PDB file of C-alpha atoms in Angstrom:
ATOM      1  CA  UNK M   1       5.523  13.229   8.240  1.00  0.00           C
ATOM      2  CA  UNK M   2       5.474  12.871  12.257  1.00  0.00           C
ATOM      3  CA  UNK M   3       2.582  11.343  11.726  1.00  0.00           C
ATOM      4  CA  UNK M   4       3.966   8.353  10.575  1.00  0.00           C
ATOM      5  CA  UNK M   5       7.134   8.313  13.370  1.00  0.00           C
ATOM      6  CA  UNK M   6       4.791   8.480  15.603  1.00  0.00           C
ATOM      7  CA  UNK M   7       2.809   5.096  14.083  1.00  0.00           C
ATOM      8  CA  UNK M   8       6.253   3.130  14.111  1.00  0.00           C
ATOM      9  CA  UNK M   9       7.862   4.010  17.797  1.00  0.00           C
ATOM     10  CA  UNK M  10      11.513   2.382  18.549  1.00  0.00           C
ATOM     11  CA  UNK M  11       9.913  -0.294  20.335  1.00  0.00           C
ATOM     12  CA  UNK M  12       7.916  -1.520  17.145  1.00  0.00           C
ATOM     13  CA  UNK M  13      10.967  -1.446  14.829  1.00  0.00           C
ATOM     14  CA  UNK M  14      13.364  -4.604  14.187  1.00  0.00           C
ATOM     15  CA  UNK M  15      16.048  -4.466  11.771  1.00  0.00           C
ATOM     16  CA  UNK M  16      17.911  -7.425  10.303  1.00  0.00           C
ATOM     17  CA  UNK M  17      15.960 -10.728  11.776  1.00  0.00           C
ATOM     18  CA  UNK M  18      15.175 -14.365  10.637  1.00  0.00           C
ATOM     19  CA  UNK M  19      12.112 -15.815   9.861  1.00  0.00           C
ATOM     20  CA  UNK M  20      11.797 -19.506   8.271  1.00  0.00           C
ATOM     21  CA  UNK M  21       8.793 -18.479   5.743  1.00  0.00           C
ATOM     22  CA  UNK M  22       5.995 -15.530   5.261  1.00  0.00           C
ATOM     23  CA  UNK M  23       3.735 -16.535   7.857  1.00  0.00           C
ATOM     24  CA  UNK M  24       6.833 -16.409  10.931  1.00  0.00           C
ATOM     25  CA  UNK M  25       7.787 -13.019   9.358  1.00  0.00           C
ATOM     26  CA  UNK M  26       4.096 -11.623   9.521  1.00  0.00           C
ATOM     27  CA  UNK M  27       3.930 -13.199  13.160  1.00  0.00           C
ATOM     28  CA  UNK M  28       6.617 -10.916  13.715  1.00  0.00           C
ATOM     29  CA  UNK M  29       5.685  -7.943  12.991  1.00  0.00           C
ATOM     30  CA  UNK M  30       2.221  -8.688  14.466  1.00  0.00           C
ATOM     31  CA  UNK M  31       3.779  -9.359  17.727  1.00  0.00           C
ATOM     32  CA  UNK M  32       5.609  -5.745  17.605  1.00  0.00           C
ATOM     33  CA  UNK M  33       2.181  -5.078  17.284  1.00  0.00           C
ATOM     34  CA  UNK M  34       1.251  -6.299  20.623  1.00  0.00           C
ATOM     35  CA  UNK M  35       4.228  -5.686  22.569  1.00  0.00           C
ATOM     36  CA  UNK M  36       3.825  -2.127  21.620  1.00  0.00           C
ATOM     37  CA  UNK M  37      -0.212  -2.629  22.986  1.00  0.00           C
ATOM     38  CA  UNK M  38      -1.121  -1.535  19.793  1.00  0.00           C
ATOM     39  CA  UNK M  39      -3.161  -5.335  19.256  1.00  0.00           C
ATOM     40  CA  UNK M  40      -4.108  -8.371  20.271  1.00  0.00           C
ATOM     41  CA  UNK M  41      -2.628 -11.379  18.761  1.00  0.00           C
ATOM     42  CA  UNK M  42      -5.781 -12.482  17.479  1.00  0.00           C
ATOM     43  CA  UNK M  43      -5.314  -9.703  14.953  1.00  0.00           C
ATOM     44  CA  UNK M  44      -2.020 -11.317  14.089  1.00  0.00           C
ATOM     45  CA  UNK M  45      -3.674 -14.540  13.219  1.00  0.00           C
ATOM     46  CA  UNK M  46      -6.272 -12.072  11.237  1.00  0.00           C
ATOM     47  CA  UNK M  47      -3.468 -10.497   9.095  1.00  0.00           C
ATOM     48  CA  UNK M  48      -1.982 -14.693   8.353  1.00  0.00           C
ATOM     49  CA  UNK M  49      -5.980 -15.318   7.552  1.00  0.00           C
ATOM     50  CA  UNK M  50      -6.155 -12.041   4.854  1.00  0.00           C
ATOM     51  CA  UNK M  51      -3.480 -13.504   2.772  1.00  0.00           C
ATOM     52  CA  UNK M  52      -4.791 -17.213   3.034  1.00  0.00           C
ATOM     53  CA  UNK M  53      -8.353 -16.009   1.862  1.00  0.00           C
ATOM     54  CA  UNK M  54      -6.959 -13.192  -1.172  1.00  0.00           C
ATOM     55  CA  UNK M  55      -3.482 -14.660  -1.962  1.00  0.00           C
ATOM     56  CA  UNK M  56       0.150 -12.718  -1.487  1.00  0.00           C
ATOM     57  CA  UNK M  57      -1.694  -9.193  -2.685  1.00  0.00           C
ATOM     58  CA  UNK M  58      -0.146  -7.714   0.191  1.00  0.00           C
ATOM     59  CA  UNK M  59       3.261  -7.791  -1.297  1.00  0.00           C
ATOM     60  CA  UNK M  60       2.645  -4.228  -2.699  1.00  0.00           C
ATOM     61  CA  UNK M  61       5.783  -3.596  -4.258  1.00  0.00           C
ATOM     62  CA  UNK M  62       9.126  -6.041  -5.034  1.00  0.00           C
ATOM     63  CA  UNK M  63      10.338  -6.974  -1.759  1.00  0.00           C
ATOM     64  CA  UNK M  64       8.033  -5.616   0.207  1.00  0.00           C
ATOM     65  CA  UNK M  65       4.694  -6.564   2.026  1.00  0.00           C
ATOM     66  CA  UNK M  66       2.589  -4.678   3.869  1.00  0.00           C
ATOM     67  CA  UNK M  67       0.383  -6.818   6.477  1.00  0.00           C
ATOM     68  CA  UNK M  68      -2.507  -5.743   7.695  1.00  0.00           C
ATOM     69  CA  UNK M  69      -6.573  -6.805   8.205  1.00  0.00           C
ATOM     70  CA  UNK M  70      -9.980  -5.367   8.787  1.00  0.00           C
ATOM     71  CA  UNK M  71      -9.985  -2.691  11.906  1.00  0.00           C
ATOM     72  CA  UNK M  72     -11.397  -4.836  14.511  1.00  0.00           C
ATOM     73  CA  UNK M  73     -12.102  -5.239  18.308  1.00  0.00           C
ATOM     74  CA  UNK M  74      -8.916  -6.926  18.161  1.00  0.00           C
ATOM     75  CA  UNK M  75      -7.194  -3.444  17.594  1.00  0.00           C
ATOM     76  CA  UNK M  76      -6.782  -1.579  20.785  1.00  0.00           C
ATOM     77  CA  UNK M  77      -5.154   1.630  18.857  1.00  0.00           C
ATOM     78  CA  UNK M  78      -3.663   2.894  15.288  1.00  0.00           C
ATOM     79  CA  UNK M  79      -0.195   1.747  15.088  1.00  0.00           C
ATOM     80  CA  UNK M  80       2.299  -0.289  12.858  1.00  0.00           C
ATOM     81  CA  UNK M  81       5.755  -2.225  12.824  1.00  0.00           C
ATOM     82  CA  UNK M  82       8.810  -2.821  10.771  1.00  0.00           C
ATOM     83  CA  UNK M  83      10.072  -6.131  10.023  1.00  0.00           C
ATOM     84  CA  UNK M  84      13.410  -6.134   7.774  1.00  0.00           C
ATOM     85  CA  UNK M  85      14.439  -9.585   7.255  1.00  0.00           C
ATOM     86  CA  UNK M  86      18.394 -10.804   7.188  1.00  0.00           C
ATOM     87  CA  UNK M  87      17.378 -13.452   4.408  1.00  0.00           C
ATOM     88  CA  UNK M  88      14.051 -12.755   2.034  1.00  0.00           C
ATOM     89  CA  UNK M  89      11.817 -15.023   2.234  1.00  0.00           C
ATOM     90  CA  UNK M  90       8.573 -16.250  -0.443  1.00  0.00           C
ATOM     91  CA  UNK M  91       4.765 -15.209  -0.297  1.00  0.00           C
ATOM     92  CA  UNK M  92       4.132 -16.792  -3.294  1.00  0.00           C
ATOM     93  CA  UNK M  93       3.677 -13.282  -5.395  1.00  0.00           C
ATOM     94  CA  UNK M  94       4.053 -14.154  -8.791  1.00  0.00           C
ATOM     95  CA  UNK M  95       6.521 -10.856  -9.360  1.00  0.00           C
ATOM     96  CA  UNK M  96       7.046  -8.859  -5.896  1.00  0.00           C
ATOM     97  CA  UNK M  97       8.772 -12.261  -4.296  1.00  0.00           C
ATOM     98  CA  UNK M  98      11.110 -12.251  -2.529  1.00  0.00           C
ATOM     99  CA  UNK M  99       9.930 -10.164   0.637  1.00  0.00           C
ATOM    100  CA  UNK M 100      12.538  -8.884   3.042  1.00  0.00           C
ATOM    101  CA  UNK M 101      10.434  -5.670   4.447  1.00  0.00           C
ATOM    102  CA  UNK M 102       7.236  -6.706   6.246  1.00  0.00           C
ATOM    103  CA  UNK M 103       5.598  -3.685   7.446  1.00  0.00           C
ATOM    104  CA  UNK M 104       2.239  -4.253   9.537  1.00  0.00           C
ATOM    105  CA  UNK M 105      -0.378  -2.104  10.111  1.00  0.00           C
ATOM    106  CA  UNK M 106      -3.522  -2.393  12.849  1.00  0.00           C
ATOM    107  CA  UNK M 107      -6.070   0.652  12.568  1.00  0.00           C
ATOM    108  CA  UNK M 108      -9.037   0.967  14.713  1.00  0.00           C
ATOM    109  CA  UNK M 109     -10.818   2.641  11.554  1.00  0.00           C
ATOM    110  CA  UNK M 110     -10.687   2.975   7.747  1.00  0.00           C
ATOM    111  CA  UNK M 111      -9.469   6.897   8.139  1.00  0.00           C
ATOM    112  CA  UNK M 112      -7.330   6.641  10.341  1.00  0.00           C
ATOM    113  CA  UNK M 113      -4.229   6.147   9.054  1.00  0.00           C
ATOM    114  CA  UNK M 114      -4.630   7.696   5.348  1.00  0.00           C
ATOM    115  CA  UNK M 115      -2.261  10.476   5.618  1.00  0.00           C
ATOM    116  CA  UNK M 116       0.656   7.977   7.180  1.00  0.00           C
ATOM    117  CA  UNK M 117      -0.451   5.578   4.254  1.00  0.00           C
ATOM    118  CA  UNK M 118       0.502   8.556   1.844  1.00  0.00           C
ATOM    119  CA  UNK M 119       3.412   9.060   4.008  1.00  0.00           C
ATOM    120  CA  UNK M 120       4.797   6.105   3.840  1.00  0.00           C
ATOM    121  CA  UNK M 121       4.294   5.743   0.052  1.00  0.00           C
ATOM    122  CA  UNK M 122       6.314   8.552  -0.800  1.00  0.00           C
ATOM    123  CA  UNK M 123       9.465   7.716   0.881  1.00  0.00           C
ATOM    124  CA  UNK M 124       9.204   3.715  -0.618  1.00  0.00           C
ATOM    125  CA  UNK M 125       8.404   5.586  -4.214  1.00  0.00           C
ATOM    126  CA  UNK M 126      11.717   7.561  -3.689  1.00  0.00           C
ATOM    127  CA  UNK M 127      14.810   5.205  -4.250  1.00  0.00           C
ATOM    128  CA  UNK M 128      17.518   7.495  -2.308  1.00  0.00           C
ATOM    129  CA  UNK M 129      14.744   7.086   0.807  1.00  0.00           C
ATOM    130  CA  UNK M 130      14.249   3.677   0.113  1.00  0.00           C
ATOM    131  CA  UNK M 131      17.852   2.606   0.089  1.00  0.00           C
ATOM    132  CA  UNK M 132      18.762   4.194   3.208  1.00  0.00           C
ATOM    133  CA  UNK M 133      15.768   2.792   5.002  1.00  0.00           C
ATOM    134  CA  UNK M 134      16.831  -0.262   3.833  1.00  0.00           C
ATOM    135  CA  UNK M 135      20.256  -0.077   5.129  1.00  0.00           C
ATOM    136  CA  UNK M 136      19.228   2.084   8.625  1.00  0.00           C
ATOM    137  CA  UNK M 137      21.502   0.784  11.053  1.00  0.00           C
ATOM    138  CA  UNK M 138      19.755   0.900  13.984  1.00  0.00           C
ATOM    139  CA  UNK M 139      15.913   1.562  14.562  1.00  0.00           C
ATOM    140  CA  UNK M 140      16.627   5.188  15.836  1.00  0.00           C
ATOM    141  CA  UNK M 141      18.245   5.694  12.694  1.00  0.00           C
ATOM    142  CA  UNK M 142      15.425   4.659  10.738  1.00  0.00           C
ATOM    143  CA  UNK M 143      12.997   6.640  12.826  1.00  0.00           C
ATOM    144  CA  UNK M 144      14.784   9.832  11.818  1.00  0.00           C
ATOM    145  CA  UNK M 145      14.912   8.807   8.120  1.00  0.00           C
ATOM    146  CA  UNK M 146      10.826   8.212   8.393  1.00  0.00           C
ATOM    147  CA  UNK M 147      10.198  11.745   9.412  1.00  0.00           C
ATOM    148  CA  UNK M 148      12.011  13.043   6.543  1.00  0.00           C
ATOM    149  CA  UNK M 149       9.945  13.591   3.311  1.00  0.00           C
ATOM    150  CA  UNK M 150      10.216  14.102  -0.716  1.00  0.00           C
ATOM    151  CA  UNK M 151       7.566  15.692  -2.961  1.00  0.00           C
ATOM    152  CA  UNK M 152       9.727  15.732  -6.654  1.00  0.00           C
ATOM    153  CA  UNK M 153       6.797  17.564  -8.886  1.00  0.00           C
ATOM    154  CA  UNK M 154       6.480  17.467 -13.012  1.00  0.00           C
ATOM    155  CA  UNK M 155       4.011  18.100 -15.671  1.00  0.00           C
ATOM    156  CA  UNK M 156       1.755  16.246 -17.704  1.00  0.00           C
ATOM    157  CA  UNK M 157      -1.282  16.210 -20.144  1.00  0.00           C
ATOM    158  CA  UNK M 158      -3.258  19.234 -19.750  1.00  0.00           C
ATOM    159  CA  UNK M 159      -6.904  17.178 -19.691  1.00  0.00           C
ATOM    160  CA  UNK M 160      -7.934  13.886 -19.162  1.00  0.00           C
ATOM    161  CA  UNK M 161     -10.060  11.779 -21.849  1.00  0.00           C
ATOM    162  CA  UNK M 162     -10.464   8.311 -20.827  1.00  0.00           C
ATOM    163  CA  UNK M 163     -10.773   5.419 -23.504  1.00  0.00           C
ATOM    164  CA  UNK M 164     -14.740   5.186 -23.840  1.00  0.00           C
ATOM    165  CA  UNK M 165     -16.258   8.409 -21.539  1.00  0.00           C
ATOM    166  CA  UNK M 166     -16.476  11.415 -22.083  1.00  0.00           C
ATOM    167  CA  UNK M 167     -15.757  14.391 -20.469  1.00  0.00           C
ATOM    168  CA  UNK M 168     -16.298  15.706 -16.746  1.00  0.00           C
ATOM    169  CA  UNK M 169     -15.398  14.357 -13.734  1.00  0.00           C
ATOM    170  CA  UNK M 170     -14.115  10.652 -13.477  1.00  0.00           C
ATOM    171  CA  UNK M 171     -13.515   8.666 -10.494  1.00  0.00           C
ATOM    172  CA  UNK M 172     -10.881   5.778  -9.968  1.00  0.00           C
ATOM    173  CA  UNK M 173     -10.920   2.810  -7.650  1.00  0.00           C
ATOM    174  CA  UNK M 174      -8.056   1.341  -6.326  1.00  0.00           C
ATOM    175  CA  UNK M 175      -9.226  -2.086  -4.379  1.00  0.00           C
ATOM    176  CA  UNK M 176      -7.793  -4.318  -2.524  1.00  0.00           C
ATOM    177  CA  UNK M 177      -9.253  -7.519  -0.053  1.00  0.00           C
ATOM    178  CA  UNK M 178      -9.973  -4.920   2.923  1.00  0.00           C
ATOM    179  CA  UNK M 179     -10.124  -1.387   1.353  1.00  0.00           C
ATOM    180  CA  UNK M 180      -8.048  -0.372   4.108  1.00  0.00           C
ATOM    181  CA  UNK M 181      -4.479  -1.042   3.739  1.00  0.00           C
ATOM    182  CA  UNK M 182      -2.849  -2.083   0.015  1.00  0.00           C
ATOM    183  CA  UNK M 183      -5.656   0.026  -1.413  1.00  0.00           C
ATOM    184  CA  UNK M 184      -4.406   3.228   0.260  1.00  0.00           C
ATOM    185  CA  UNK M 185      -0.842   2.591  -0.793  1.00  0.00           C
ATOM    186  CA  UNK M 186      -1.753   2.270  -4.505  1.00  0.00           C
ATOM    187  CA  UNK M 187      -4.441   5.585  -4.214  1.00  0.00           C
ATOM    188  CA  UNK M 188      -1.605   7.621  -2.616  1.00  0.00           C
ATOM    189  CA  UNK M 189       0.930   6.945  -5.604  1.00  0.00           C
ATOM    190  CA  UNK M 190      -1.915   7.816  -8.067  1.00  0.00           C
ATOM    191  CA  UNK M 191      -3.206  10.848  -6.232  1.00  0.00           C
ATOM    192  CA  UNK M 192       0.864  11.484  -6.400  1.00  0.00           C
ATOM    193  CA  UNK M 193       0.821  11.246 -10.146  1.00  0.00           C
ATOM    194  CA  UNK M 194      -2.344  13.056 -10.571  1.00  0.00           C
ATOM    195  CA  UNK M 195      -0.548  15.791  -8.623  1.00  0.00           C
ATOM    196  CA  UNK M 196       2.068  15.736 -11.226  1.00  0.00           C
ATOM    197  CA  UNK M 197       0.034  15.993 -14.076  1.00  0.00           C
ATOM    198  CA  UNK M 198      -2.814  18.799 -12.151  1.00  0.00           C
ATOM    199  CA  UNK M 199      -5.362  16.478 -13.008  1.00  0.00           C
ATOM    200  CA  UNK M 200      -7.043  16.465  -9.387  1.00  0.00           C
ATOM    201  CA  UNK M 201      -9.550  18.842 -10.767  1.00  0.00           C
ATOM    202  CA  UNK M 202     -11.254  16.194 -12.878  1.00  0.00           C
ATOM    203  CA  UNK M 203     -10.573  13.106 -11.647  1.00  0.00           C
ATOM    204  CA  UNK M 204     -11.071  11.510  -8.108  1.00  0.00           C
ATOM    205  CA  UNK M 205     -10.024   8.496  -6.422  1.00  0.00           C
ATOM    206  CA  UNK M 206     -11.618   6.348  -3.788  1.00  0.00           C
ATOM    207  CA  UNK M 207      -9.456   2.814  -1.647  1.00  0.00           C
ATOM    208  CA  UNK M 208     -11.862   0.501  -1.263  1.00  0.00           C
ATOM    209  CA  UNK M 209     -12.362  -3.769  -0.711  1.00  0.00           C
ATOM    210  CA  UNK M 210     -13.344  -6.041  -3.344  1.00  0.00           C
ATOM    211  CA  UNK M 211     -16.802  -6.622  -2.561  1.00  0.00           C
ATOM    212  CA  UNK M 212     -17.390  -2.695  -2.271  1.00  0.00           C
ATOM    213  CA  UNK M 213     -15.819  -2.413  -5.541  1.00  0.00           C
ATOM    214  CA  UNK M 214     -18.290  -4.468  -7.544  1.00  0.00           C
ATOM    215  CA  UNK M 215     -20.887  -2.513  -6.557  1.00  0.00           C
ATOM    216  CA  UNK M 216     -19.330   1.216  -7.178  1.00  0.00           C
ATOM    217  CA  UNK M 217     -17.521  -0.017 -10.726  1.00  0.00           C
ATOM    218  CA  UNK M 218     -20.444   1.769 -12.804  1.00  0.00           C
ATOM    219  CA  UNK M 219     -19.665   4.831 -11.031  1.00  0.00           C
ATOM    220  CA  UNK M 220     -15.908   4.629 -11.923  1.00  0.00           C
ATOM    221  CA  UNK M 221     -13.982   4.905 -15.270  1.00  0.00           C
ATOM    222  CA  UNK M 222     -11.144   1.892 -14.060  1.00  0.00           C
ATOM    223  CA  UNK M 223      -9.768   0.299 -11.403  1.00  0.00           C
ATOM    224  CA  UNK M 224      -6.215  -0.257 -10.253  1.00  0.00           C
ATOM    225  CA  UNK M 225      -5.214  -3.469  -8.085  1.00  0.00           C
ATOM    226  CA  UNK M 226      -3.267  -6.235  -7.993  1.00  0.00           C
ATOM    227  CA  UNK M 227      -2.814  -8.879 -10.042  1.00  0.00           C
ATOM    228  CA  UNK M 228      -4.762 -11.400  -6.896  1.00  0.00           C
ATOM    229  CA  UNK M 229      -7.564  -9.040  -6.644  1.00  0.00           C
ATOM    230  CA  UNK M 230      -8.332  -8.505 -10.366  1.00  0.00           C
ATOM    231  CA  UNK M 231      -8.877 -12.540 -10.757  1.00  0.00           C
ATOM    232  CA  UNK M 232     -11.227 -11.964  -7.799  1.00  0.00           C
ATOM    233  CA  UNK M 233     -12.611  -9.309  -9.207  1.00  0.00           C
ATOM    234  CA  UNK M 234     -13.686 -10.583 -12.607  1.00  0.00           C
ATOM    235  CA  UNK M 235     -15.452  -8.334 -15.147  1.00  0.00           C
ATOM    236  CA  UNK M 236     -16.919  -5.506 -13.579  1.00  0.00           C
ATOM    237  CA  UNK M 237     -17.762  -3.305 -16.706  1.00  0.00           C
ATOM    238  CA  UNK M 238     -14.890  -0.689 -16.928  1.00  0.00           C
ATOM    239  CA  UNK M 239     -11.229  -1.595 -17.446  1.00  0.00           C
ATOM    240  CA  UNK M 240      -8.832  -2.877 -14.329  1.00  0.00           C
ATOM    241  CA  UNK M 241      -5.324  -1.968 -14.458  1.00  0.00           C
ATOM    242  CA  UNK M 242      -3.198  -4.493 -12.703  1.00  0.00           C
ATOM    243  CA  UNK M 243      -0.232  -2.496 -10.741  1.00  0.00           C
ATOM    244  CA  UNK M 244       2.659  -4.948  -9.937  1.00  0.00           C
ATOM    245  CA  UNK M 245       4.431  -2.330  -7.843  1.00  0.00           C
ATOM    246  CA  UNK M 246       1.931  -0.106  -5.508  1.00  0.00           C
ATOM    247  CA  UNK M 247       4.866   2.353  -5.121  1.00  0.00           C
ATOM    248  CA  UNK M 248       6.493   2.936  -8.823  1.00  0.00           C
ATOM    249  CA  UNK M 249       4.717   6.165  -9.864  1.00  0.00           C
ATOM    250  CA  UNK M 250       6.360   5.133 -13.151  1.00  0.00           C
ATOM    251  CA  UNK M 251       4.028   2.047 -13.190  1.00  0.00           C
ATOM    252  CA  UNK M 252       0.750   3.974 -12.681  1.00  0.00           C
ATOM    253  CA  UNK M 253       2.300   6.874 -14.896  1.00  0.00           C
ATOM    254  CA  UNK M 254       2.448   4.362 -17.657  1.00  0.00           C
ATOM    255  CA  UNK M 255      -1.321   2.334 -16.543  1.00  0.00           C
ATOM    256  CA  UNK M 256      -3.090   6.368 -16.963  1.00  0.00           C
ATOM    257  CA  UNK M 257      -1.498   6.851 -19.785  1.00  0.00           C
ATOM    258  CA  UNK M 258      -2.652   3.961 -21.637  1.00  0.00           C
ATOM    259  CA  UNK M 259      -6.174   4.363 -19.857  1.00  0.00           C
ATOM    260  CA  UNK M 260      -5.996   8.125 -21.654  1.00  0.00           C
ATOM    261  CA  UNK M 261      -4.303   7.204 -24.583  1.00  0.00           C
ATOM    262  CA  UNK M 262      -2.137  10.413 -24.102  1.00  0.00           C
TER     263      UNK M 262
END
């Protein structure tokens, strides 16, 4: 989990601040961003542009958004920021809203980053973690909390059957506008429940963006995304799953379980 302290230094952490609507609160993070060299502030204005193109998809889970764009020459290194708001504010998410954690992340590639993604999906999927990051006192304090981790493990069916394939090895896509940010938050919590149930042996999942994703549906059994990104999306020929929460395990628990009718 150092992995992930090491993403979000002191320096790129601020606790308890104002921001007048969604796009001042992503400007602040995105200037943590830069004041910790980490970008240029024409990857903040990227990040504002991502969620004026695909809608509020970012807000990944209730109260929380996670802001982030394309790796790009804008991005001098790997690195994120924490944003926790003294008053929530709207993205216009028809279920997640109100957002008082903005959490930004700049990555120079589409690898980078996927164990902290995984990281930081398992602490926001555990509600004792999640409550005392959200009432961390000081950014030390939630530094040390962020290098702590939780793996709670049970069982589940024994073999996976998906409504309309058969047998073998299935793949599922989780997609979001970039493939690189939301996407690995919602393929982390299912790789976390496929871990529960030991069904890694036959099936795998891929992040990827929308426009990817219409092209590798026929290799896939479903998709998982948001609510945004499944409009976009349209019919693709296999079953999307829209995940309101890209952290509740419970949620994608409950979307395999209908997709396997177990």
């Amino acid at each position: 989990m150092s992995e992930l302290s090491d993403l979000i230094p002191v320096e790129a952490v601020r606790l308890d601040v104002a921001a007048p609507d969604w796009q001042a609160a992503v400007r602040l993070a995105g200037d943590l961003l830069v004041a910790t060299d980490v970008s240029t502030d024409t990857y903040t204005e990227e990040m504002l542009r991502n969620v004026e193109e695909n809608g509020p998809y970012i807000v990944i889970a209730p109260g929380f958004a996670f802001a982030h764009a394309r790796p790009s020459p804008a991005v001098r290194r790997t690195g994120m920021s924490w944003v926790r708001l003294s008053t929530p504010v709207s993205f216009g998410h028809e279920t997640n809203d109100p957002v008082h954690l903005v959490v930004a992340l700049a990555a120079q590639d589409a690898g980078a980053h996927t164990q902290a993604m995984g990281a930081l999906a398992r602490l926001l999927a555990d509600p004792d973690t999640s409550a005392a990051l959200e009432h961390a006192p000081t950014p030390q304090a939630l530094r040390r909390i962020l290098a702590g981790d939780t793996e709670p493990s049970d069982a589940g069916p024994d073999e996976p059957a998906a409504k309309g394939s058969g047998h073998g090895m299935h793949k599922i896509l989780t997609v979001c506008g970039n493939g690189v940010g939301t996407s690995l938050f919602l393929k982390s919590t299912l790789d976390k429940v496929l871990d529960r149930w030991k069904w890694g042996r036959y099936i795998t999942t891929e992040a990827t963006d929308t426009i990817s994703a219409k092209g590798k549906a026929s290799e896939a059994v479903a998709i998982m995304t948001s609510r945004e990104i499944a409009r976009t999306l349209g019919d693709v020929g296999v079953p999307v799953r829209v995940i309101e929460d890209f952290t509740s395990t419970k949620e994608v628990d409950a979307a395999m379980r209908d997709l396997y009718d177990v």
